[in-house]
Amino acid sequence: AHYLPAANWAHFLGEEGIEPDPTKPADFFPICVFEWVEDHTIWRHMQNSAPPDVRGLLRRTVVVRSIATVGNYDYITDMKLREDGEIEVRTRFAGFIESRFFDPAGNPEEANFSTIVRPDLAGPVHSHLVNWKADIDVAGVQANALRVTKVKAGPVAGGRLADTERPLVSKYLEHQYVEHEGPGSSTFVAQPEHPGAWVLVDRKATSPAGNPRGYAVTLASWATTQVLPDSHPFVKALPLTKYHLAVTRHHDSEYRSSTPYVQYDGLEATGGSAAQDLDRFLSDGEPLLDEDLVAWIGVGREHIVRQEDLPLVSNFGA
C-alpha cells in the first residue's frame, strides 16, 4: 500500500492518562487514505488459442480507512473507490469481547445466552449492526427511481422438453419500479432463495439498448438483520437493524437513521415528529418515482463468541 503524505492524522492524549469527564473529550481522528493494488483483477480472460492468450487488468483502488473505538470494540471501516466506478464499504470489528461473570452454581442459566470461555467468564451472544446513508444522485441528477429485479422460474409458454410432454422450465427476470416509500414497499432483506437486484437509476438516461443508468446496491457477504421482535425497545430505537436496504425521499432534516438519545435517556421519543428514526422517514409513504432518493444500507453479524476470542477478538465483519 502507498500512503499519501499527510501530517497530524491524530491528536493523542499525553501522559496524564484518561479524562473521566465526558464533557471534556479529546480529539482523536484515526483516518488514512491510500492506494492499493488489489489481489484480483477488474477483468481477465484466457483465449483458448494456440498458444493460449491471457489478458487482464489489475485493479487499483483508493481506500479511505477510518477507525471508531466504541467501548471495548474498534470498528474498522474501509471505503474502496475503484476505477470501474464500484464503491465497496466494509466494516470489521476487533477488541475485547463483551463478557459477564459465570458461576455454574450461582447463575447456571447464563450458559443459555453465552459461550463459556473460562470457568468463570461468559461471552454473551450479541449483534454488530451497521448502517450507511448513501445519497446517490445518478450522473448528478436528483430525479432517480428504485428499480427492483427479481429472478424467478416458471414454465415457458408452449415449451416442452425434447421428446416428452413435460413443460420446459426456465429462469426469467421480473422488473418493477417502486412507486412509494414505506415498510414492505421500499424496504428489503436479502434472501438467498429469492435472488435479484436493487438499483437506483435515472430513467431518462438509457443505453442504446434501453437500460437505465444507475447504481446497484449489493451485499458482498452474508449479513444478518435484527432477530429481536419489532416491539422490543432496541428495535424501536434502531429500526435500521430490520432492513438490508430502505429507500426514502431525500430531506435535509432526515440526516441519520437513528439517534443515541432515544437509546439511553429518552430525550427524543421514538417516532416523534423530529426524531431521527428510519421508520418515521418511511411512514409518510412519499412518492419515489423520479425523485431525489436516499438509500439506507444496513449489514450486520451476530457475534457468537468463540473460544478463540480470548484474549482478543480476531477481525470479522460485514
Short mmCIF file of the C-alpha atoms (twelve columns), coordinates in Angstrom:
data_MODEL
# 
_entry.id   MODEL 
# 
loop_
_atom_site.group_PDB 
_atom_site.id 
_atom_site.type_symbol 
_atom_site.label_atom_id 
_atom_site.label_alt_id 
_atom_site.label_comp_id 
_atom_site.label_asym_id 
_atom_site.label_seq_id 
_atom_site.Cartn_x 
_atom_site.Cartn_y 
_atom_site.Cartn_z 
_atom_site.pdbx_PDB_model_num 
ATOM 1   C CA . ALA A 1   0.000   0.000   0.000   1 
ATOM 2   C CA . HIS A 2   1.180   3.514   -0.762  1 
ATOM 3   C CA . TYR A 3   0.175   6.029   1.916   1 
ATOM 4   C CA . LEU A 4   -0.355  9.608   0.853   1 
ATOM 5   C CA . PRO A 5   1.796   12.071  2.824   1 
ATOM 6   C CA . ALA A 6   -0.250  13.887  5.438   1 
ATOM 7   C CA . ALA A 7   0.567   15.449  8.784   1 
ATOM 8   C CA . ASN A 8   -1.278  15.276  12.105  1 
ATOM 9   C CA . TRP A 9   -3.537  12.304  11.448  1 
ATOM 10  C CA . ALA A 10  -4.472  12.218  15.109  1 
ATOM 11  C CA . HIS A 11  -4.041  14.013  18.389  1 
ATOM 12  C CA . PHE A 12  -3.113  11.727  21.280  1 
ATOM 13  C CA . LEU A 13  -3.613  12.262  24.990  1 
ATOM 14  C CA . GLY A 14  -0.467  12.987  26.942  1 
ATOM 15  C CA . GLU A 15  0.898   11.104  29.900  1 
ATOM 16  C CA . GLU A 16  -1.797  12.448  32.220  1 
ATOM 17  C CA . GLY A 17  -3.981  9.473   31.274  1 
ATOM 18  C CA . ILE A 18  -7.669  9.145   30.505  1 
ATOM 19  C CA . GLU A 19  -10.010 12.089  31.085  1 
ATOM 20  C CA . PRO A 20  -13.054 10.748  33.001  1 
ATOM 21  C CA . ASP A 21  -15.190 13.844  32.398  1 
ATOM 22  C CA . PRO A 22  -17.322 13.227  29.242  1 
ATOM 23  C CA . THR A 23  -17.733 16.997  28.790  1 
ATOM 24  C CA . LYS A 24  -14.008 17.257  28.086  1 
ATOM 25  C CA . PRO A 25  -13.413 14.919  25.166  1 
ATOM 26  C CA . ALA A 26  -10.110 14.861  23.337  1 
ATOM 27  C CA . ASP A 27  -9.892  14.907  19.553  1 
ATOM 28  C CA . PHE A 28  -8.934  11.580  18.035  1 
ATOM 29  C CA . PHE A 29  -9.364  11.107  14.310  1 
ATOM 30  C CA . PRO A 30  -7.590  7.940   13.106  1 
ATOM 31  C CA . ILE A 31  -8.072  8.041   9.349   1 
ATOM 32  C CA . CYS A 32  -5.877  7.447   6.328   1 
ATOM 33  C CA . VAL A 33  -6.162  7.467   2.544   1 
ATOM 34  C CA . PHE A 34  -4.016  5.188   0.416   1 
ATOM 35  C CA . GLU A 35  -3.793  3.470   -2.958  1 
ATOM 36  C CA . TRP A 36  -3.890  -0.307  -3.112  1 
ATOM 37  C CA . VAL A 37  -3.325  -2.799  -5.921  1 
ATOM 38  C CA . GLU A 38  -5.881  -5.445  -5.016  1 
ATOM 39  C CA . ASP A 39  -5.484  -9.209  -5.076  1 
ATOM 40  C CA . HIS A 40  -7.892  -9.611  -8.000  1 
ATOM 41  C CA . THR A 41  -8.392  -8.056  -11.420 1 
ATOM 42  C CA . ILE A 42  -11.040 -5.767  -12.860 1 
ATOM 43  C CA . TRP A 43  -11.299 -8.295  -15.680 1 
ATOM 44  C CA . ARG A 44  -9.336  -11.130 -17.206 1 
ATOM 45  C CA . HIS A 45  -9.817  -13.810 -19.850 1 
ATOM 46  C CA . MET A 46  -7.814  -16.599 -21.413 1 
ATOM 47  C CA . GLN A 47  -8.423  -17.096 -25.110 1 
ATOM 48  C CA . ASN A 48  -8.311  -20.787 -25.991 1 
ATOM 49  C CA . SER A 49  -5.899  -20.271 -28.867 1 
ATOM 50  C CA . ALA A 50  -2.578  -21.839 -29.715 1 
ATOM 51  C CA . PRO A 51  -0.693  -20.667 -27.768 1 
ATOM 52  C CA . PRO A 52  -3.258  -19.527 -25.132 1 
ATOM 53  C CA . ASP A 53  -3.612  -15.746 -24.888 1 
ATOM 54  C CA . VAL A 54  -4.259  -14.396 -21.386 1 
ATOM 55  C CA . ARG A 55  -5.173  -10.761 -20.862 1 
ATOM 56  C CA . GLY A 56  -6.407  -8.758  -17.889 1 
ATOM 57  C CA . LEU A 57  -6.294  -5.509  -15.959 1 
ATOM 58  C CA . LEU A 58  -5.046  -5.047  -12.403 1 
ATOM 59  C CA . ARG A 59  -7.453  -3.384  -10.023 1 
ATOM 60  C CA . ARG A 60  -6.046  -0.208  -8.479  1 
ATOM 61  C CA . THR A 61  -8.165  1.163   -5.659  1 
ATOM 62  C CA . VAL A 62  -8.187  4.231   -3.449  1 
ATOM 63  C CA . VAL A 63  -9.030  3.246   0.129   1 
ATOM 64  C CA . VAL A 64  -10.356 5.601   2.806   1 
ATOM 65  C CA . ARG A 65  -9.921  3.858   6.160   1 
ATOM 66  C CA . SER A 66  -11.236 5.088   9.499   1 
ATOM 67  C CA . ILE A 67  -11.407 3.570   12.972  1 
ATOM 68  C CA . ALA A 68  -14.032 4.255   15.630  1 
ATOM 69  C CA . THR A 69  -13.431 2.911   19.122  1 
ATOM 70  C CA . VAL A 70  -16.737 2.352   20.922  1 
ATOM 71  C CA . GLY A 71  -16.287 0.924   24.389  1 
ATOM 72  C CA . ASN A 72  -14.483 -2.386  24.141  1 
ATOM 73  C CA . TYR A 73  -14.561 -2.613  20.316  1 
ATOM 74  C CA . ASP A 74  -12.750 -0.993  17.418  1 
ATOM 75  C CA . TYR A 75  -14.831 -0.604  14.268  1 
ATOM 76  C CA . ILE A 76  -12.503 -0.505  11.254  1 
ATOM 77  C CA . THR A 77  -14.260 0.814   8.158   1 
ATOM 78  C CA . ASP A 78  -12.827 0.798   4.632   1 
ATOM 79  C CA . MET A 79  -14.395 2.655   1.726   1 
ATOM 80  C CA . LYS A 80  -12.882 1.380   -1.526  1 
ATOM 81  C CA . LEU A 81  -13.209 3.619   -4.590  1 
ATOM 82  C CA . ARG A 82  -12.458 1.563   -7.683  1 
ATOM 83  C CA . GLU A 83  -11.509 2.544   -11.212 1 
ATOM 84  C CA . ASP A 84  -14.608 0.978   -12.752 1 
ATOM 85  C CA . GLY A 85  -16.925 3.104   -10.596 1 
ATOM 86  C CA . GLU A 86  -17.599 0.426   -7.984  1 
ATOM 87  C CA . ILE A 87  -17.674 1.516   -4.338  1 
ATOM 88  C CA . GLU A 88  -17.263 -1.125  -1.648  1 
ATOM 89  C CA . VAL A 89  -17.728 -0.389  2.044   1 
ATOM 90  C CA . ARG A 90  -16.768 -2.916  4.690   1 
ATOM 91  C CA . THR A 91  -16.603 -2.731  8.468   1 
ATOM 92  C CA . ARG A 92  -14.555 -5.109  10.597  1 
ATOM 93  C CA . PHE A 93  -14.675 -5.399  14.350  1 
ATOM 94  C CA . ALA A 94  -11.892 -6.103  16.814  1 
ATOM 95  C CA . GLY A 95  -11.182 -5.635  20.502  1 
ATOM 96  C CA . PHE A 96  -12.200 -7.260  23.765  1 
ATOM 97  C CA . ILE A 97  -15.324 -9.393  23.980  1 
ATOM 98  C CA . GLU A 98  -18.374 -8.264  25.887  1 
ATOM 99  C CA . SER A 99  -18.322 -10.557 28.920  1 
ATOM 100 C CA . ARG A 100 -20.114 -11.454 32.143  1 
ATOM 101 C CA . PHE A 101 -19.266 -13.343 35.309  1 
ATOM 102 C CA . PHE A 102 -20.214 -17.018 35.315  1 
ATOM 103 C CA . ASP A 103 -20.652 -19.400 38.200  1 
ATOM 104 C CA . PRO A 104 -22.233 -22.789 37.352  1 
ATOM 105 C CA . ALA A 105 -23.636 -22.939 40.875  1 
ATOM 106 C CA . GLY A 106 -24.793 -19.328 41.100  1 
ATOM 107 C CA . ASN A 107 -26.041 -18.434 37.577  1 
ATOM 108 C CA . PRO A 108 -26.118 -21.662 35.507  1 
ATOM 109 C CA . GLU A 109 -28.749 -20.146 33.169  1 
ATOM 110 C CA . GLU A 110 -26.022 -17.902 31.737  1 
ATOM 111 C CA . ALA A 111 -24.939 -20.840 29.556  1 
ATOM 112 C CA . ASN A 112 -28.220 -20.398 27.607  1 
ATOM 113 C CA . PHE A 113 -27.154 -16.929 26.475  1 
ATOM 114 C CA . SER A 114 -23.389 -17.170 26.277  1 
ATOM 115 C CA . THR A 115 -20.320 -19.112 25.300  1 
ATOM 116 C CA . ILE A 116 -18.425 -20.070 28.454  1 
ATOM 117 C CA . VAL A 117 -14.847 -19.138 27.565  1 
ATOM 118 C CA . ARG A 118 -13.345 -19.646 31.019  1 
ATOM 119 C CA . PRO A 119 -14.684 -21.420 34.094  1 
ATOM 120 C CA . ASP A 120 -15.760 -18.036 35.488  1 
ATOM 121 C CA . LEU A 121 -16.282 -15.985 32.308  1 
ATOM 122 C CA . ALA A 122 -19.178 -15.891 29.818  1 
ATOM 123 C CA . GLY A 123 -19.297 -14.201 26.417  1 
ATOM 124 C CA . PRO A 124 -22.979 -13.429 25.621  1 
ATOM 125 C CA . VAL A 125 -24.297 -13.522 22.068  1 
ATOM 126 C CA . HIS A 126 -24.805 -10.009 20.733  1 
ATOM 127 C CA . SER A 127 -25.175 -8.070  17.495  1 
ATOM 128 C CA . HIS A 128 -22.887 -5.829  15.474  1 
ATOM 129 C CA . LEU A 129 -25.154 -3.856  13.144  1 
ATOM 130 C CA . VAL A 130 -24.003 -1.022  10.881  1 
ATOM 131 C CA . ASN A 131 -25.984 1.374   8.704   1 
ATOM 132 C CA . TRP A 132 -24.811 3.715   5.942   1 
ATOM 133 C CA . LYS A 133 -26.642 6.613   4.382   1 
ATOM 134 C CA . ALA A 134 -25.960 6.637   0.624   1 
ATOM 135 C CA . ASP A 135 -27.247 9.812   -1.030  1 
ATOM 136 C CA . ILE A 136 -26.978 8.600   -4.620  1 
ATOM 137 C CA . ASP A 137 -27.562 11.082  -7.456  1 
ATOM 138 C CA . VAL A 138 -27.014 9.161   -10.685 1 
ATOM 139 C CA . ALA A 139 -24.961 11.313  -13.057 1 
ATOM 140 C CA . GLY A 140 -25.614 14.272  -10.769 1 
ATOM 141 C CA . VAL A 141 -29.349 14.164  -11.446 1 
ATOM 142 C CA . GLN A 142 -31.657 14.473  -8.428  1 
ATOM 143 C CA . ALA A 143 -34.509 12.656  -10.144 1 
ATOM 144 C CA . ASN A 144 -33.948 8.952   -9.678  1 
ATOM 145 C CA . ALA A 145 -36.034 5.831   -9.178  1 
ATOM 146 C CA . LEU A 146 -35.644 2.471   -7.457  1 
ATOM 147 C CA . ARG A 147 -35.729 -0.457  -9.886  1 
ATOM 148 C CA . VAL A 148 -36.147 -3.911  -8.360  1 
ATOM 149 C CA . THR A 149 -35.326 -7.003  -10.402 1 
ATOM 150 C CA . LYS A 150 -36.321 -10.485 -9.239  1 
ATOM 151 C CA . VAL A 151 -35.035 -13.784 -10.635 1 
ATOM 152 C CA . LYS A 152 -37.877 -16.281 -10.868 1 
ATOM 153 C CA . ALA A 153 -38.529 -19.637 -12.506 1 
ATOM 154 C CA . GLY A 154 -41.520 -20.996 -14.355 1 
ATOM 155 C CA . PRO A 155 -42.730 -22.905 -17.406 1 
ATOM 156 C CA . VAL A 156 -42.070 -21.392 -20.817 1 
ATOM 157 C CA . ALA A 157 -45.301 -20.875 -22.724 1 
ATOM 158 C CA . GLY A 158 -45.618 -23.624 -25.332 1 
ATOM 159 C CA . GLY A 159 -42.259 -25.106 -24.386 1 
ATOM 160 C CA . ARG A 160 -41.709 -28.844 -23.950 1 
ATOM 161 C CA . LEU A 161 -38.661 -30.918 -23.174 1 
ATOM 162 C CA . ALA A 162 -37.493 -32.804 -26.276 1 
ATOM 163 C CA . ASP A 163 -39.488 -35.984 -26.940 1 
ATOM 164 C CA . THR A 164 -41.580 -35.542 -23.774 1 
ATOM 165 C CA . GLU A 165 -44.768 -33.887 -22.645 1 
ATOM 166 C CA . ARG A 166 -43.028 -32.286 -19.680 1 
ATOM 167 C CA . PRO A 167 -43.022 -28.468 -19.690 1 
ATOM 168 C CA . LEU A 168 -39.804 -26.559 -20.277 1 
ATOM 169 C CA . VAL A 169 -38.973 -24.602 -17.121 1 
ATOM 170 C CA . SER A 170 -36.599 -21.648 -17.250 1 
ATOM 171 C CA . LYS A 171 -35.432 -18.745 -15.159 1 
ATOM 172 C CA . TYR A 172 -36.749 -15.302 -16.080 1 
ATOM 173 C CA . LEU A 173 -36.467 -11.703 -14.907 1 
ATOM 174 C CA . GLU A 174 -39.233 -9.595  -13.401 1 
ATOM 175 C CA . HIS A 175 -38.668 -5.826  -13.211 1 
ATOM 176 C CA . GLN A 176 -40.626 -3.181  -11.358 1 
ATOM 177 C CA . TYR A 177 -40.236 0.377   -10.127 1 
ATOM 178 C CA . VAL A 178 -41.117 1.141   -6.514  1 
ATOM 179 C CA . GLU A 179 -43.646 3.954   -6.543  1 
ATOM 180 C CA . HIS A 180 -43.929 4.877   -2.853  1 
ATOM 181 C CA . GLU A 181 -41.803 4.577   0.255   1 
ATOM 182 C CA . GLY A 182 -42.888 2.529   3.220   1 
ATOM 183 C CA . PRO A 183 -42.122 -0.606  5.258   1 
ATOM 184 C CA . GLY A 184 -42.556 -3.577  2.954   1 
ATOM 185 C CA . SER A 185 -42.677 -1.329  -0.123  1 
ATOM 186 C CA . SER A 186 -39.258 0.322   -0.189  1 
ATOM 187 C CA . THR A 187 -37.569 -1.885  2.423   1 
ATOM 188 C CA . PHE A 188 -35.768 -5.133  1.618   1 
ATOM 189 C CA . VAL A 189 -33.993 -8.050  3.240   1 
ATOM 190 C CA . ALA A 190 -31.766 -10.205 1.031   1 
ATOM 191 C CA . GLN A 191 -32.882 -13.816 0.738   1 
ATOM 192 C CA . PRO A 192 -30.615 -16.335 -1.000  1 
ATOM 193 C CA . GLU A 193 -33.618 -18.318 -2.253  1 
ATOM 194 C CA . HIS A 194 -35.001 -15.157 -3.915  1 
ATOM 195 C CA . PRO A 195 -32.076 -13.532 -5.777  1 
ATOM 196 C CA . GLY A 196 -32.389 -10.238 -7.569  1 
ATOM 197 C CA . ALA A 197 -31.046 -6.699  -7.817  1 
ATOM 198 C CA . TRP A 198 -31.796 -3.348  -6.215  1 
ATOM 199 C CA . VAL A 199 -30.748 -0.462  -8.472  1 
ATOM 200 C CA . LEU A 200 -31.140 3.304   -8.151  1 
ATOM 201 C CA . VAL A 201 -31.452 4.601   -11.705 1 
ATOM 202 C CA . ASP A 202 -32.031 7.649   -13.835 1 
ATOM 203 C CA . ARG A 203 -34.901 6.517   -16.056 1 
ATOM 204 C CA . LYS A 204 -34.180 9.262   -18.585 1 
ATOM 205 C CA . ALA A 205 -30.541 8.243   -19.122 1 
ATOM 206 C CA . THR A 206 -30.526 4.957   -21.016 1 
ATOM 207 C CA . SER A 207 -28.091 2.969   -23.112 1 
ATOM 208 C CA . PRO A 208 -28.838 2.313   -26.802 1 
ATOM 209 C CA . ALA A 209 -30.359 -0.991  -25.639 1 
ATOM 210 C CA . GLY A 210 -32.692 0.848   -23.261 1 
ATOM 211 C CA . ASN A 211 -31.008 0.009   -19.946 1 
ATOM 212 C CA . PRO A 212 -31.220 2.887   -17.445 1 
ATOM 213 C CA . ARG A 213 -28.026 4.233   -15.961 1 
ATOM 214 C CA . GLY A 214 -27.701 3.577   -12.246 1 
ATOM 215 C CA . TYR A 215 -26.002 2.126   -9.202  1 
ATOM 216 C CA . ALA A 216 -26.831 -1.329  -7.824  1 
ATOM 217 C CA . VAL A 217 -26.791 -1.989  -4.095  1 
ATOM 218 C CA . THR A 218 -25.417 -5.471  -3.409  1 
ATOM 219 C CA . LEU A 219 -24.249 -7.360  -0.335  1 
ATOM 220 C CA . ALA A 220 -20.712 -8.667  -0.671  1 
ATOM 221 C CA . SER A 221 -21.025 -11.072 2.252   1 
ATOM 222 C CA . TRP A 222 -23.656 -12.774 4.336   1 
ATOM 223 C CA . ALA A 223 -25.321 -10.191 6.594   1 
ATOM 224 C CA . THR A 224 -27.848 -10.726 9.349   1 
ATOM 225 C CA . THR A 225 -30.665 -8.453  10.448  1 
ATOM 226 C CA . GLN A 226 -32.269 -7.948  13.827  1 
ATOM 227 C CA . VAL A 227 -33.613 -11.153 15.435  1 
ATOM 228 C CA . LEU A 228 -35.494 -9.407  18.246  1 
ATOM 229 C CA . PRO A 229 -39.229 -8.681  17.723  1 
ATOM 230 C CA . ASP A 230 -40.307 -5.286  16.375  1 
ATOM 231 C CA . SER A 231 -41.852 -4.434  19.757  1 
ATOM 232 C CA . HIS A 232 -38.504 -4.725  21.554  1 
ATOM 233 C CA . PRO A 233 -37.087 -1.377  22.804  1 
ATOM 234 C CA . PHE A 234 -33.797 -1.985  20.974  1 
ATOM 235 C CA . VAL A 235 -35.615 -2.426  17.669  1 
ATOM 236 C CA . LYS A 236 -37.784 0.638   18.247  1 
ATOM 237 C CA . ALA A 237 -34.647 2.644   18.951  1 
ATOM 238 C CA . LEU A 238 -32.793 1.185   15.944  1 
ATOM 239 C CA . PRO A 239 -35.315 0.367   13.184  1 
ATOM 240 C CA . LEU A 240 -32.392 0.392   10.731  1 
ATOM 241 C CA . THR A 241 -31.485 -3.074  12.048  1 
ATOM 242 C CA . LYS A 242 -34.585 -4.623  10.438  1 
ATOM 243 C CA . TYR A 243 -33.529 -3.987  6.835   1 
ATOM 244 C CA . HIS A 244 -30.644 -4.551  4.466   1 
ATOM 245 C CA . LEU A 245 -31.959 -1.706  2.321   1 
ATOM 246 C CA . ALA A 246 -34.507 1.044   2.836   1 
ATOM 247 C CA . VAL A 247 -35.089 3.798   0.272   1 
ATOM 248 C CA . THR A 248 -36.673 7.157   1.130   1 
ATOM 249 C CA . ARG A 249 -37.124 10.624  -0.338  1 
ATOM 250 C CA . HIS A 250 -34.265 12.948  0.487   1 
ATOM 251 C CA . HIS A 251 -34.887 15.576  3.180   1 
ATOM 252 C CA . ASP A 252 -32.199 17.648  4.853   1 
ATOM 253 C CA . SER A 253 -33.950 17.099  8.182   1 
ATOM 254 C CA . GLU A 254 -33.563 13.308  7.846   1 
ATOM 255 C CA . TYR A 255 -29.825 13.209  8.278   1 
ATOM 256 C CA . ARG A 256 -29.227 9.969   10.214  1 
ATOM 257 C CA . SER A 257 -31.081 6.688   10.670  1 
ATOM 258 C CA . SER A 258 -31.069 6.718   14.488  1 
ATOM 259 C CA . THR A 259 -30.033 8.812   17.462  1 
ATOM 260 C CA . PRO A 260 -28.165 7.938   20.651  1 
ATOM 261 C CA . TYR A 261 -30.643 9.938   22.742  1 
ATOM 262 C CA . VAL A 262 -33.566 7.572   22.247  1 
ATOM 263 C CA . GLN A 263 -31.445 4.621   23.312  1 
ATOM 264 C CA . TYR A 264 -30.309 5.855   26.703  1 
ATOM 265 C CA . ASP A 265 -32.240 8.731   28.220  1 
ATOM 266 C CA . GLY A 266 -35.469 9.027   26.218  1 
ATOM 267 C CA . LEU A 267 -34.929 12.700  25.411  1 
ATOM 268 C CA . GLU A 268 -36.034 12.027  21.851  1 
ATOM 269 C CA . ALA A 269 -39.158 9.926   21.500  1 
ATOM 270 C CA . THR A 270 -39.255 7.055   19.038  1 
ATOM 271 C CA . GLY A 271 -41.303 8.130   16.043  1 
ATOM 272 C CA . GLY A 272 -41.541 11.755  17.211  1 
ATOM 273 C CA . SER A 273 -42.138 14.445  14.613  1 
ATOM 274 C CA . ALA A 274 -38.455 15.428  14.559  1 
ATOM 275 C CA . ALA A 275 -36.935 12.076  15.525  1 
ATOM 276 C CA . GLN A 276 -34.025 10.643  13.571  1 
ATOM 277 C CA . ASP A 277 -35.918 7.392   13.101  1 
ATOM 278 C CA . LEU A 278 -35.831 5.393   9.859   1 
ATOM 279 C CA . ASP A 279 -39.345 4.027   10.337  1 
ATOM 280 C CA . ARG A 280 -40.621 7.605   10.715  1 
ATOM 281 C CA . PHE A 281 -38.924 8.534   7.433   1 
ATOM 282 C CA . LEU A 282 -40.732 5.632   5.760   1 
ATOM 283 C CA . SER A 283 -44.125 6.147   7.381   1 
ATOM 284 C CA . ASP A 284 -45.466 9.007   5.259   1 
ATOM 285 C CA . GLY A 285 -45.400 6.978   2.030   1 
ATOM 286 C CA . GLU A 286 -43.946 9.689   -0.182  1 
ATOM 287 C CA . PRO A 287 -43.642 9.035   -3.946  1 
ATOM 288 C CA . LEU A 288 -40.280 7.715   -5.139  1 
ATOM 289 C CA . LEU A 289 -40.505 7.871   -8.931  1 
ATOM 290 C CA . ASP A 290 -38.082 10.407  -10.403 1 
ATOM 291 C CA . GLU A 291 -37.262 11.981  -7.044  1 
ATOM 292 C CA . ASP A 292 -34.133 12.743  -5.012  1 
ATOM 293 C CA . LEU A 293 -33.574 9.421   -3.217  1 
ATOM 294 C CA . VAL A 294 -31.527 8.155   -0.286  1 
ATOM 295 C CA . ALA A 295 -30.518 4.526   0.239   1 
ATOM 296 C CA . TRP A 296 -30.110 3.418   3.854   1 
ATOM 297 C CA . ILE A 297 -27.933 0.286   3.725   1 
ATOM 298 C CA . GLY A 298 -27.635 -1.972  6.748   1 
ATOM 299 C CA . VAL A 299 -25.491 -5.039  7.394   1 
ATOM 300 C CA . GLY A 300 -24.528 -6.931  10.483  1 
ATOM 301 C CA . ARG A 301 -23.336 -10.058 12.210  1 
ATOM 302 C CA . GLU A 302 -24.451 -11.966 15.244  1 
ATOM 303 C CA . HIS A 303 -21.348 -12.319 17.382  1 
ATOM 304 C CA . ILE A 304 -21.447 -15.860 18.711  1 
ATOM 305 C CA . VAL A 305 -18.406 -15.705 20.946  1 
ATOM 306 C CA . ARG A 306 -15.719 -18.326 20.264  1 
ATOM 307 C CA . GLN A 307 -13.012 -19.697 22.489  1 
ATOM 308 C CA . GLU A 308 -10.532 -18.062 20.102  1 
ATOM 309 C CA . ASP A 309 -11.959 -14.624 21.005  1 
ATOM 310 C CA . LEU A 310 -9.734  -14.661 24.082  1 
ATOM 311 C CA . PRO A 311 -7.656  -12.644 24.697  1 
ATOM 312 C CA . LEU A 312 -8.686  -10.505 21.689  1 
ATOM 313 C CA . VAL A 313 -11.370 -10.784 19.028  1 
ATOM 314 C CA . SER A 314 -9.952  -11.537 15.589  1 
ATOM 315 C CA . ASN A 315 -11.165 -9.134  12.926  1 
ATOM 316 C CA . PHE A 316 -14.501 -10.036 11.448  1 
ATOM 317 C CA . GLY A 317 -17.293 -8.020  9.950   1 
ATOM 318 C CA . ALA A 318 -19.723 -7.397  7.126   1 
# 
